[in-house]
Amino acid sequence: MIEIKNLRAAIDGKEILKGINLTVNNGEVHAIMGPNGSGKSTLAQVIAGREEYEVLEGEVIFNGKNILELSPEDRAREGIFLAFQYPVEIPGVSNVNLLRNALNEIKKYRGEDALDAMDFLKMMKERMKLVNMTQDLLSRSVNEGFSGGEKKRNEIFQMAVLNPKLGILDETDSGLDIDALRIVASGVNALRSKENSFILVTHYQRLLDYIVPDFVHVLYQGRIIKSGDKSLALFLEEKGYDWINEHAEEFVAN
Amino acid sequence: MDKSLEFKEKLSSGFDSLEASLNGGSKLPLHEIRKNSLKFFLEANYPTLKDEEWKYTNLTGLLDLNFEFPDNKSSLLIESELEEFLSEREKYYNLVFINGVFSPESSDLIKFNGIIVSDLKFAVRNYYNLIEPHLGKIINPEFTIFTALNSAYINEGVFIHAHKNKVLDRPVRIVYFNNSDRNYIYQPRNLFLLEENSQVKVIEVYASSNESTYFTNSVTEGLVEDRAILEHVKLQQESKSAFHITATDISVKKEAQYHAYNVAFGSILTRNDINARFAGEHSEITLNGLFLGSGKQLIDNHTLIDHAVPHCRSHQLYKGVLNGLSRGVFNGKVMVRKDAQKTNAFQENKTILMSDDARIDTKPQLEIFADDVKCTHGATIGRLNEDSIFYLRSRGFGLELARTTLINAFATDAVHTITIDDIRNQIEEMIAANLSS
Ligand SMILES: Nc1ncnc2c1ncn2[C@@H]1O[C@H](COP(=O)(O)OP(=O)(O)OP(=O)(O)O)[C@@H](O)[C@H]1O
Ligand SMILES: [Mg+2]
């Protein structure tokens, strides 16, 4: 699915990612944990194509293509979806409008026919159920005046509609109450398949109770310093990041 | 010779032949207005950047044109070029002017049920008693040198009259279409009279199909009597070599409404003066505007709302999108006179600069002499939000589509209260086409 090789990236001259290596195969779910400021969102944004970041070195191969050369929209059209840690509000653009255009752009890129109005509505209805999205939220401007939790739910709803090959969820669980967390998790689980993969950025083991990851990685100061299975998340939860701070030297040395 | 003298000479040279063409018309009191206006035009100073009202708008380019006056031969109908601006004909009453001359073949003249929609020449001959009390009297012909110039040549234009309680069933669409490169000067003069409790919607379209050089100098006057409602959309998308100067003056009586939407895709130089006056209590005025500039265009909007009486509400929202080297001006004056208590006046100008070289000069002017009033104003200048662009692109939107989507979203609140759906949609399409070109 995606193979990240020795990825180094900087913003405003400051190196944030210092050589990331990560391979996610079809059907896998990977969790990325790590303290504030360690570079998790940076990694997510660089994969999605944010142009403010300068890629210094490395490759990101997505289904055989080096996507670092692609525009953000072409990455999305290839099947990458980023659920933002801080989704933006876009007054004057309705969610429906956003999704209809997004779908059509993606389909055009893939040489498929645009969805007709009926099929589009039917599909929206279906996906709304998946994350308990209300008609009211759907017809409002994108995220405008949404609560923190509603914004996150909207991200997952968009993902459900666009049905990407790789979904990157940047702290989608932060700010969700326990019911919303369950809804979001069941949405993701419903989308999970042998073809689709996910990268979950999270601070909490809690999310991983609902979406069980195949691998857990610890990102620390721009590097993945430890990888393991889901028990690594439990271990971190118990020991806290202090433990990493204390042992960081050893990891980096390895 | 001083260029402005030459300019005046050139532009007064058509007066005699106009006068000769009027036949008996030159004996009407209206002709006194023409003559006095010509005199004022010849005597007044040509505006320069030193004039406060023109300080951002350099008019020297106009002085270099070798003007010609349109005559009947100038009306060349090119059906296919015109069609674009006459879509869905049957939804409107259309009045079409081609290169300055009224085209009866492409127009719908109506008089029924207490409503008159006609070209001004015809109206002067047939409804002079309705026109006489108002034409040249709502606007001061000496408002600017250009208003005077227009008033000296009052001839072509549109007359709309709605009798008491009459509601016009379709919007009137006036198309001023120009494609001649003969440095024509076009001077449309419009008069809209809405008697008590009547309702009319008007769309003025100023359009061109090529890059020809000409000068549009139009004036519109209107009277909205008690409880009447006038909706007035002006849609300007002219040649990038054309000059366009307009003055509008509307008087609004008791419990009446005037809603104006001034949508400008511009010419090389565009100047809009829109003045609206409350002449009766409990009335409402909207002066909204949307201007999109690119290349070296200048779009200058001056508005004035005169709260002369109490208990009225005015709303002004001007939105600008400026690209390339284009410049925009918004000068919004709100006058609240001493007796105009309980006035509610809102004014806002928001502009997006799409390039480093685009520029906006925005100047709100509030002159408030009453104490129990609610007046707010604000101006913001910004750029398209990069986070929003990235967000849309990350969903698959191409860069172009992301931009037009955001600009449409930014722009639409200046026009979303237009009640003619087709026009709103047309404006959105024009925005998209404008940005992608
Ligand atoms: N424009 C910038 N200039 C300099 N440093 C920046 C800039 N933008 C981000 N950073 C820094 O990059 C580092 C990584 O930020 P990033 O958002 O990727 O962290 P994160 O792991 O997602 O943290 P969190 O858990 O708080 O979301 C931070 O130290 C941040 O301050
Ligand atoms: Mg983050």
XYZ file of C-alpha atoms and ligand atoms in Angstrom:
723
model
C 0.000 0.000 0.000
C 2.393 2.659 1.217
C 6.081 2.567 1.800
C 7.848 5.501 3.437
C 11.596 5.427 3.100
C 13.995 7.615 5.034
C 11.631 10.582 4.858
C 13.083 13.850 6.040
C 10.999 17.028 5.987
C 11.347 20.564 7.267
C 9.172 23.587 7.757
C 10.483 27.136 7.805
C 13.993 25.731 7.766
C 13.420 23.547 10.808
C 13.776 19.826 10.298
C 10.817 18.008 11.822
C 10.913 14.556 10.267
C 14.375 13.109 10.558
C 14.236 9.888 8.598
C 10.932 8.045 8.827
C 10.665 4.459 7.653
C 7.249 2.870 7.640
C 5.518 0.250 5.519
C 1.791 -0.318 5.629
C 0.438 -3.259 3.692
C -3.032 -3.717 2.275
C -5.629 -4.309 4.942
C -3.404 -3.268 7.848
C -4.100 -0.750 10.563
C -1.116 1.055 12.044
C -1.250 3.309 15.066
C 1.255 6.101 15.557
C 1.712 7.453 19.047
C 4.146 9.915 20.470
C 4.429 13.044 22.568
C 3.194 16.485 21.505
C 5.376 18.059 18.890
C 7.068 14.838 17.876
C 6.000 15.229 14.229
C 2.877 13.071 13.884
C 0.753 15.706 12.150
C 3.747 16.725 10.076
C 4.036 13.179 8.780
C 0.329 13.072 8.004
C 0.419 16.410 6.194
C 3.535 15.542 4.212
C 1.887 12.342 3.004
C -1.214 14.339 2.019
C 0.930 16.840 0.126
C 0.932 20.038 2.139
C 3.268 22.287 0.169
C 4.523 24.328 3.129
C 6.689 21.383 4.123
C 9.932 20.892 2.338
C 10.875 17.296 1.703
C 14.634 17.059 2.204
C 15.121 13.412 1.453
C 13.338 10.118 1.028
C 10.472 8.564 -0.845
C 6.829 7.818 -0.311
C 5.689 5.024 -2.599
C 1.937 4.583 -2.765
C 0.759 1.595 -4.788
C 3.903 1.745 -6.849
C 3.953 5.515 -7.454
C 6.248 8.010 -5.827
C 3.584 10.389 -4.638
C 5.970 13.107 -3.497
C 5.807 14.336 -7.065
C 2.009 14.522 -7.080
C -0.200 17.464 -6.166
C -2.355 17.085 -3.054
C -5.459 16.588 -5.221
C -3.827 13.824 -7.238
C -2.824 12.058 -4.041
C -6.450 12.252 -2.902
C -7.565 10.945 -6.291
C -5.084 8.074 -5.992
C -6.860 7.137 -2.781
C -5.258 8.915 0.156
C -7.522 10.567 2.682
C -6.435 12.675 5.633
C -8.833 13.250 8.510
C -7.430 16.493 9.896
C -6.490 17.035 13.519
C -7.963 20.524 13.158
C -10.553 20.486 10.364
C -11.032 23.940 8.858
C -14.332 25.763 8.692
C -15.359 26.818 5.199
C -18.272 29.244 5.346
C -20.420 29.281 2.249
C -19.482 25.788 1.032
C -21.939 23.108 2.073
C -20.863 19.592 2.994
C -23.005 18.234 0.184
C -21.377 20.553 -2.318
C -17.917 19.572 -1.079
C -18.597 15.862 -1.348
C -20.307 15.996 -4.723
C -17.401 17.933 -6.223
C -14.806 15.781 -4.484
C -16.384 12.568 -5.735
C -16.693 13.879 -9.261
C -13.101 15.080 -9.333
C -11.898 11.711 -8.089
C -14.040 9.834 -10.597
C -12.925 12.047 -13.451
C -9.275 11.319 -12.588
C -9.982 7.622 -12.624
C -11.844 7.865 -15.910
C -15.163 6.899 -14.324
C -18.568 8.470 -14.964
C -19.871 11.060 -12.545
C -22.504 9.802 -10.128
C -26.004 10.849 -11.055
C -27.979 12.849 -8.518
C -30.099 9.914 -7.341
C -27.184 7.558 -6.780
C -25.267 10.274 -5.008
C -28.127 10.945 -2.597
C -28.628 7.257 -1.973
C -24.972 6.809 -1.186
C -24.937 9.826 1.122
C -27.933 8.464 3.049
C -26.232 5.133 3.461
C -22.943 6.601 4.688
C -24.698 9.031 7.010
C -26.022 6.086 8.982
C -22.517 4.778 9.393
C -21.469 7.696 11.589
C -24.866 9.010 12.770
C -24.492 12.102 10.635
C -27.584 14.285 10.678
C -29.199 15.949 7.670
C -28.784 19.260 9.465
C -24.987 18.929 9.695
C -24.840 17.739 6.116
C -26.568 20.747 4.639
C -24.616 23.249 6.709
C -21.384 24.887 5.584
C -18.343 22.673 6.023
C -17.573 22.536 9.758
C -18.862 26.049 10.303
C -19.973 26.356 13.891
C -19.596 22.595 14.395
C -18.586 21.423 17.845
C -15.172 19.786 18.123
C -16.747 16.334 18.119
C -19.027 17.129 15.182
C -16.044 18.212 13.129
C -14.284 14.923 13.780
C -17.384 12.970 12.945
C -17.698 14.944 9.729
C -14.150 13.951 8.783
C -15.027 10.290 9.155
C -18.250 10.816 7.243
C -16.303 12.366 4.369
C -13.924 9.449 4.476
C -16.842 7.031 4.333
C -18.199 8.767 1.241
C -14.869 9.042 -0.568
C -13.867 5.496 0.396
C -10.075 5.914 0.194
C -7.495 3.154 -0.054
C -5.501 4.702 2.759
C -7.161 6.660 5.542
C -4.924 8.714 7.801
C -6.715 9.763 10.973
C -4.893 12.496 12.823
C -6.173 12.408 16.391
C -9.721 11.900 15.266
C -10.427 10.507 18.726
C -9.344 13.647 20.597
C -12.278 15.622 21.842
C -14.815 12.875 21.272
C -17.134 11.759 24.014
C -17.348 8.034 24.597
C -20.428 7.541 22.404
C -18.973 9.526 19.542
C -15.741 7.573 19.867
C -17.682 4.337 19.507
C -19.537 5.679 16.481
C -16.359 6.855 14.788
C -14.626 3.570 15.542
C -17.473 1.477 14.191
C -17.455 3.682 11.089
C -13.786 2.948 10.558
C -14.267 -0.733 11.252
C -17.060 -0.863 8.696
C -14.701 0.582 6.096
C -11.915 -1.844 6.994
C -11.281 -4.433 4.370
C -8.515 -6.474 2.849
C -7.932 -3.650 0.366
C -8.055 -0.630 2.674
C -5.440 0.452 5.143
C -5.397 2.983 7.961
C -2.872 5.007 9.852
C -4.260 6.161 13.179
C -2.484 8.956 14.985
C -3.595 8.924 18.583
C -2.575 9.673 22.118
C -4.933 7.202 23.707
C -4.985 3.476 24.060
C -8.781 3.899 24.385
C -9.297 4.253 20.607
C -7.279 1.105 20.048
C -9.727 -0.863 22.167
C -12.289 -0.169 19.450
C -10.070 -0.224 16.389
C -7.534 -2.894 17.017
C -4.288 -2.064 15.214
C -1.934 -4.528 13.626
C 1.085 -2.410 14.553
C 1.853 0.412 16.939
C 4.745 2.843 16.376
C 6.228 5.442 18.647
C 7.269 8.666 16.971
C 9.749 10.687 18.956
C 11.519 13.821 17.788
C 10.919 13.059 14.168
C 11.870 9.408 14.228
C 10.035 6.145 14.800
C 11.922 4.852 17.794
C 9.894 1.777 18.604
C 7.401 -0.440 16.855
C 5.374 -3.325 18.177
C 1.935 -4.831 18.337
C -1.054 -3.454 20.233
C 0.564 -4.267 23.559
C 2.999 -1.420 22.934
C 0.092 0.981 23.283
C -0.847 -0.523 26.625
C 2.745 -0.339 27.736
C 2.939 3.346 26.809
C -0.317 4.068 28.555
C 1.098 2.575 31.705
C 4.570 4.095 31.574
C 3.777 7.418 29.963
C 6.011 9.370 27.651
C 8.344 10.170 30.533
C 9.568 6.697 30.211
C 10.389 7.354 26.563
C 12.148 10.568 27.433
C 14.286 8.700 29.892
C 15.073 5.879 27.509
C 15.151 7.841 24.324
C 18.914 7.782 24.078
C 18.973 3.983 23.930
C 16.277 3.853 21.271
C 17.916 6.421 19.078
C 21.216 4.606 19.492
C 19.559 1.411 18.262
C -4.510 72.813 -26.523
C -5.250 71.584 -23.030
C -6.394 67.988 -23.361
C -9.474 68.443 -21.245
C -10.596 71.339 -23.455
C -10.139 69.161 -26.464
C -12.139 66.476 -24.686
C -14.987 68.891 -24.055
C -14.931 70.093 -27.596
C -15.016 66.586 -28.987
C -17.852 65.600 -26.711
C -19.977 68.651 -27.315
C -19.677 68.264 -31.080
C -22.578 65.812 -31.241
C -25.045 68.162 -29.620
C -26.236 69.975 -32.731
C -27.051 66.825 -34.611
C -28.881 65.437 -31.582
C -30.854 68.646 -31.370
C -31.699 68.474 -35.057
C -32.878 64.893 -34.710
C -35.301 65.763 -31.913
C -37.720 67.626 -34.163
C -40.438 68.972 -31.881
C -38.606 67.382 -28.945
C -36.321 70.366 -28.672
C -39.262 72.481 -27.550
C -39.954 70.333 -24.490
C -38.740 71.521 -21.067
C -36.484 68.438 -21.101
C -34.361 70.174 -23.690
C -33.600 72.944 -21.223
C -32.044 70.298 -18.993
C -29.916 69.163 -21.919
C -28.771 72.676 -22.707
C -28.022 73.607 -19.105
C -26.162 70.351 -18.604
C -24.042 70.968 -21.673
C -23.180 74.367 -20.338
C -22.170 72.881 -17.001
C -20.137 70.188 -18.743
C -18.215 72.802 -20.672
C -17.568 74.976 -17.640
C -16.788 72.363 -14.986
C -13.272 71.242 -14.202
C -12.207 67.874 -15.505
C -11.556 65.680 -12.435
C -7.991 64.872 -11.479
C -6.411 62.837 -8.694
C -6.408 66.019 -6.616
C -10.192 65.895 -6.362
C -11.144 64.038 -3.194
C -13.915 62.180 -5.029
C -11.545 60.956 -7.737
C -8.312 60.525 -5.848
C -7.839 56.846 -6.745
C -9.154 57.058 -10.266
C -6.995 58.426 -12.990
C -9.180 59.661 -15.830
C -6.465 60.795 -18.197
C -6.861 57.679 -20.394
C -10.287 58.901 -21.394
C -8.854 62.112 -22.773
C -6.997 60.279 -25.521
C -10.017 58.734 -27.214
C -11.253 60.048 -30.546
C -14.913 59.840 -29.746
C -17.648 59.191 -32.245
C -21.344 59.443 -31.572
C -23.381 56.365 -32.360
C -26.027 56.690 -35.049
C -28.474 54.241 -36.555
C -25.754 52.686 -38.666
C -23.852 51.681 -35.549
C -26.473 49.131 -34.642
C -25.069 45.953 -36.118
C -26.904 42.937 -34.919
C -24.818 39.851 -34.526
C -27.370 37.395 -33.243
C -24.942 34.773 -31.992
C -22.859 37.207 -29.970
C -25.926 38.667 -28.400
C -27.555 35.351 -27.579
C -25.192 34.701 -24.724
C -26.584 37.715 -22.905
C -30.180 36.955 -23.780
C -30.451 33.423 -22.454
C -33.915 32.287 -21.439
C -35.513 35.218 -23.194
C -39.026 34.326 -22.210
C -38.317 34.688 -18.514
C -37.752 38.431 -18.893
C -38.950 41.518 -20.651
C -35.902 42.337 -22.714
C -34.741 45.708 -23.902
C -31.693 45.548 -26.111
C -29.338 48.287 -27.203
C -26.658 47.484 -29.716
C -23.767 49.869 -30.000
C -25.741 52.606 -28.354
C -28.887 52.274 -30.396
C -32.148 50.727 -29.293
C -32.969 47.532 -31.159
C -36.753 47.103 -31.344
C -36.386 43.741 -33.129
C -34.625 42.222 -30.125
C -36.812 43.915 -27.532
C -40.165 43.483 -25.893
C -42.043 46.733 -25.529
C -44.876 46.430 -23.152
C -47.750 48.481 -21.966
C -50.460 46.597 -20.208
C -52.124 46.380 -16.915
C -50.720 49.669 -15.710
C -47.081 48.908 -16.458
C -44.935 50.563 -19.081
C -41.581 49.206 -20.151
C -40.175 51.018 -23.139
C -37.161 52.709 -24.587
C -36.758 56.300 -23.524
C -37.148 57.876 -26.972
C -40.534 56.267 -27.407
C -41.483 57.193 -23.856
C -40.612 60.853 -24.335
C -42.917 60.966 -27.338
C -45.750 59.011 -25.754
C -45.610 59.402 -21.981
C -44.006 62.754 -21.538
C -46.437 63.773 -18.795
C -45.237 60.832 -16.669
C -41.587 61.569 -17.337
C -41.426 65.289 -17.077
C -41.759 65.650 -13.297
C -38.843 63.265 -12.632
C -36.338 63.014 -15.450
C -33.274 65.015 -14.546
C -34.859 65.896 -11.209
C -34.104 62.923 -8.999
C -30.427 63.093 -9.795
C -28.765 66.453 -9.921
C -27.538 66.747 -13.524
C -24.550 68.606 -12.125
C -23.630 65.790 -9.715
C -20.455 65.178 -11.692
C -19.131 66.379 -15.009
C -20.124 62.992 -16.425
C -23.672 63.189 -15.126
C -23.887 66.545 -16.867
C -22.491 65.065 -20.071
C -25.089 62.308 -19.954
C -27.837 64.815 -19.199
C -26.821 66.936 -22.175
C -27.481 63.977 -24.455
C -30.584 62.442 -22.890
C -32.052 60.365 -25.677
C -31.483 56.615 -25.563
C -32.331 54.574 -22.499
C -35.149 52.847 -20.692
C -38.320 54.015 -19.058
C -40.198 51.832 -16.609
C -43.381 52.938 -14.972
C -45.481 50.838 -12.595
C -48.901 52.094 -11.691
C -50.174 51.908 -8.123
C -50.457 48.307 -6.784
C -49.042 46.743 -9.941
C -46.528 43.927 -9.717
C -44.533 43.229 -12.848
C -44.694 39.487 -13.500
C -41.192 39.124 -14.963
C -37.954 40.979 -14.394
C -36.991 43.570 -16.978
C -33.636 42.789 -18.520
C -31.859 45.686 -20.182
C -28.875 44.708 -22.304
C -26.401 47.331 -23.420
C -24.289 45.410 -25.842
C -21.226 46.929 -27.479
C -18.776 45.480 -29.927
C -17.746 48.379 -32.127
C -14.207 49.658 -32.052
C -15.012 53.176 -33.215
C -14.480 54.873 -29.850
C -18.194 55.349 -29.500
C -19.562 57.147 -26.516
C -22.729 55.525 -25.202
C -24.920 57.453 -22.832
C -27.878 55.417 -21.650
C -30.356 57.202 -19.465
C -32.792 55.159 -17.401
C -35.806 56.261 -15.425
C -37.677 53.884 -13.126
C -40.877 55.119 -11.520
C -42.681 52.879 -9.074
C -45.949 54.194 -7.774
C -47.381 53.213 -4.401
C -47.284 49.547 -3.537
C -45.938 48.428 -6.906
C -43.092 45.984 -7.494
C -40.495 45.809 -10.240
C -37.259 43.900 -10.765
C -34.691 45.228 -13.208
C -31.420 43.809 -14.446
C -29.071 46.074 -16.319
C -26.460 44.184 -18.299
C -23.476 46.001 -19.772
C -21.690 43.607 -22.042
C -19.220 43.337 -24.832
C -18.098 40.412 -26.944
C -14.635 41.695 -27.774
C -11.869 44.019 -26.655
C -13.138 47.124 -28.408
C -12.574 50.612 -27.089
C -15.567 52.726 -26.141
C -16.947 54.830 -23.328
C -20.158 53.998 -21.514
C -21.465 56.925 -19.512
C -24.806 55.971 -18.077
C -27.203 57.529 -15.594
C -30.124 55.885 -13.838
C -32.753 57.659 -11.783
C -35.534 56.086 -9.796
C -38.395 56.889 -7.520
C -39.802 54.223 -5.236
C -43.017 55.490 -3.753
C -44.743 54.382 -0.549
C -44.640 50.621 0.052
C -43.225 49.930 -3.402
C -40.279 47.551 -3.931
C -37.558 47.916 -6.546
C -34.919 45.241 -6.995
C -32.113 46.431 -9.219
C -29.230 44.277 -10.410
C -26.459 45.757 -12.469
C -24.202 43.270 -14.177
C -21.210 44.734 -15.924
C -18.744 42.705 -17.947
C -17.313 44.889 -20.641
C -14.398 45.035 -22.982
C -11.038 45.249 -21.230
C -10.363 48.409 -23.254
C -13.630 50.141 -22.457
C -14.362 52.934 -19.997
C -17.473 52.811 -17.891
C -18.854 55.553 -15.687
C -22.279 55.310 -14.091
C -24.287 57.352 -11.679
C -27.440 56.030 -10.065
C -29.749 58.037 -7.875
C -32.782 56.543 -6.199
C -35.287 58.170 -3.911
C -37.172 55.890 -1.526
C -40.398 56.931 0.104
C -42.377 55.637 3.084
C -42.257 51.917 3.980
C -40.681 51.248 0.609
C -37.682 49.128 -0.359
C -34.826 49.505 -2.769
C -32.410 46.610 -3.182
C -29.442 47.167 -5.454
C -26.784 44.638 -6.455
C -23.869 46.079 -8.313
C -21.874 43.249 -9.855
C -18.817 44.388 -11.771
C -16.390 42.312 -13.754
C -15.259 45.655 -15.019
C -13.738 47.256 -18.058
C -10.366 49.016 -18.066
C -11.798 51.734 -15.873
C -15.102 51.472 -14.052
C -16.616 54.063 -11.798
C -19.952 53.517 -10.095
C -21.653 56.209 -8.093
C -24.732 54.937 -6.351
C -26.738 57.363 -4.294
C -29.880 56.384 -2.453
C -31.978 58.616 -0.302
C -34.631 57.886 2.300
C -37.518 60.226 1.629
C -40.006 58.470 3.893
C -39.915 56.626 7.217
C -39.716 52.868 7.872
C -38.003 52.117 4.607
C -35.184 49.841 3.638
C -32.241 50.184 1.277
C -29.721 47.517 0.281
C -26.677 48.557 -1.686
C -24.642 45.428 -2.192
C -21.785 45.016 -4.561
C -19.363 42.479 -5.893
C -16.342 43.408 -7.960
C -13.801 41.135 -9.592
C -10.777 42.747 -11.125
C -7.867 41.320 -13.069
C -5.146 42.569 -15.382
C -4.894 46.329 -15.115
C -8.538 46.943 -14.378
C -9.708 49.598 -11.993
C -13.111 49.265 -10.362
C -14.163 52.232 -8.274
C -17.373 52.091 -6.269
C -18.721 55.158 -4.525
C -21.919 54.826 -2.561
C -23.957 57.292 -0.589
C -26.913 56.493 1.596
C -28.719 59.520 2.879
C -30.716 58.837 6.028
C -32.721 62.015 5.782
C -35.641 60.751 7.871
C -35.997 58.573 10.996
C -36.717 54.842 11.346
C -34.978 53.569 8.254
C -32.615 50.686 7.734
C -29.755 50.468 5.281
C -27.481 47.570 4.473
C -24.307 47.692 2.405
C -22.059 44.760 1.738
C -19.340 45.170 -0.872
C -17.075 42.277 -1.702
C -14.038 42.462 -3.899
C -11.752 39.889 -5.493
C -8.700 41.436 -7.093
C -6.161 39.655 -9.220
C -3.148 40.687 -11.281
C -2.411 44.393 -11.163
C -6.030 45.346 -10.674
C -7.211 47.993 -8.269
C -10.427 48.405 -6.389
C -11.938 51.348 -4.583
C -14.785 51.313 -2.129
C -15.877 54.648 -0.794
C -19.048 54.262 1.211
C -20.649 57.282 2.673
C -23.499 57.064 5.143
C -25.146 60.292 6.099
C -27.455 60.307 9.119
C -29.150 63.651 9.407
C -30.110 65.349 12.633
C -33.708 64.174 12.613
C -32.985 60.645 11.468
C -33.375 58.990 14.879
C -33.644 55.201 15.123
C -31.583 54.819 12.003
C -30.023 51.420 11.512
C -27.115 51.491 9.090
C -24.773 48.625 8.342
C -21.796 48.823 6.042
C -19.057 46.335 5.299
C -16.359 45.984 2.659
C -14.375 42.776 2.381
C -11.725 42.234 -0.225
C -9.553 39.312 -1.188
C -6.292 40.155 -2.873
C -5.265 37.270 -5.118
C -1.897 38.689 -6.092
C 0.867 40.783 -4.582
C 0.251 43.620 -7.009
C -3.499 43.952 -6.616
C -4.664 46.763 -4.416
C -7.790 48.049 -2.687
C -8.466 51.477 -1.279
C -11.384 51.335 1.079
C -12.830 54.286 2.840
C -15.945 54.233 4.964
C -17.326 57.674 5.660
C -19.916 57.976 8.372
C -21.434 61.344 9.037
C -23.827 61.007 11.910
C -25.750 63.957 13.263
C -28.486 62.069 15.160
C -27.837 60.479 18.557
C -30.220 57.540 18.784
C -28.884 55.440 15.948
C -27.222 52.113 15.300
C -24.458 52.359 12.733
C -21.765 49.785 12.119
C -19.069 49.619 9.520
C -16.034 47.527 8.841
C -13.477 46.735 6.224
C -11.241 43.712 5.860
C -8.571 42.889 3.334
C -7.155 39.412 3.094
C -6.041 36.555 0.972
C -7.583 33.225 0.171
C -7.102 30.999 3.166
C -4.319 28.498 2.405
C -5.633 26.002 4.953
C -8.999 25.971 3.213
C -7.388 25.504 -0.188
C -5.344 22.586 1.105
C -8.369 21.080 2.797
C -10.339 21.081 -0.464
C -7.390 19.767 -2.464
C -6.926 16.974 0.048
C -10.489 15.976 -0.844
C -9.666 15.784 -4.537
C -10.514 19.335 -5.669
C -8.138 20.640 -8.318
C -6.405 23.879 -7.378
C -8.591 25.852 -9.769
C -11.816 24.359 -8.468
C -10.696 24.879 -4.873
C -10.118 28.552 -5.570
C -13.341 29.178 -7.440
C -15.270 27.313 -4.788
C -13.805 29.485 -2.047
C -14.242 32.682 -4.007
C -17.803 31.830 -4.831
C -18.413 31.147 -1.167
C -16.787 34.463 -0.275
C -18.671 36.384 -2.920
C -22.114 34.914 -2.696
C -23.259 36.584 0.467
C -23.199 39.898 -1.386
C -25.640 38.528 -3.953
C -27.484 35.674 -2.268
C -30.516 37.822 -1.496
C -31.111 38.478 -5.202
C -34.542 36.956 -5.740
C -34.012 36.098 -9.422
C -32.492 32.614 -9.242
C -31.234 32.565 -12.823
C -29.268 35.731 -12.271
C -27.676 34.404 -9.113
C -26.622 31.270 -10.961
C -25.367 33.308 -13.877
C -23.235 35.386 -11.531
C -21.715 32.220 -10.056
C -20.898 30.935 -13.513
C -19.400 34.264 -14.462
C -17.204 34.173 -11.359
C -15.921 30.715 -12.282
C -15.302 31.721 -15.895
C -13.603 34.924 -14.818
C -11.215 33.121 -12.482
C -10.251 30.419 -14.909
C -9.445 32.872 -17.707
N 6.052 26.805 10.815
C 6.779 26.148 11.742
N 8.009 26.570 12.059
C 8.738 25.927 12.979
N 8.308 24.826 13.616
C 7.096 24.354 13.325
C 6.263 24.967 12.367
N 5.123 24.278 12.287
C 5.237 23.254 13.166
N 6.407 23.299 13.787
C 6.905 22.381 14.826
O 6.931 21.061 14.330
C 6.891 20.160 15.403
C 5.982 18.995 15.043
O 4.633 19.424 15.030
P 3.456 18.401 14.762
O 2.210 19.195 14.623
O 3.806 17.496 13.663
O 3.418 17.586 16.128
P 2.446 16.456 16.601
O 3.271 15.262 16.871
O 1.320 16.295 15.672
O 1.936 17.045 18.002
P 0.514 16.983 18.729
O 0.487 15.682 19.466
O 0.543 18.114 19.684
O -0.540 17.106 17.700
C 6.430 20.968 16.617
O 7.509 21.149 17.476
C 6.006 22.276 16.011
O 6.195 23.358 16.896
Mg -0.688 16.672 15.731
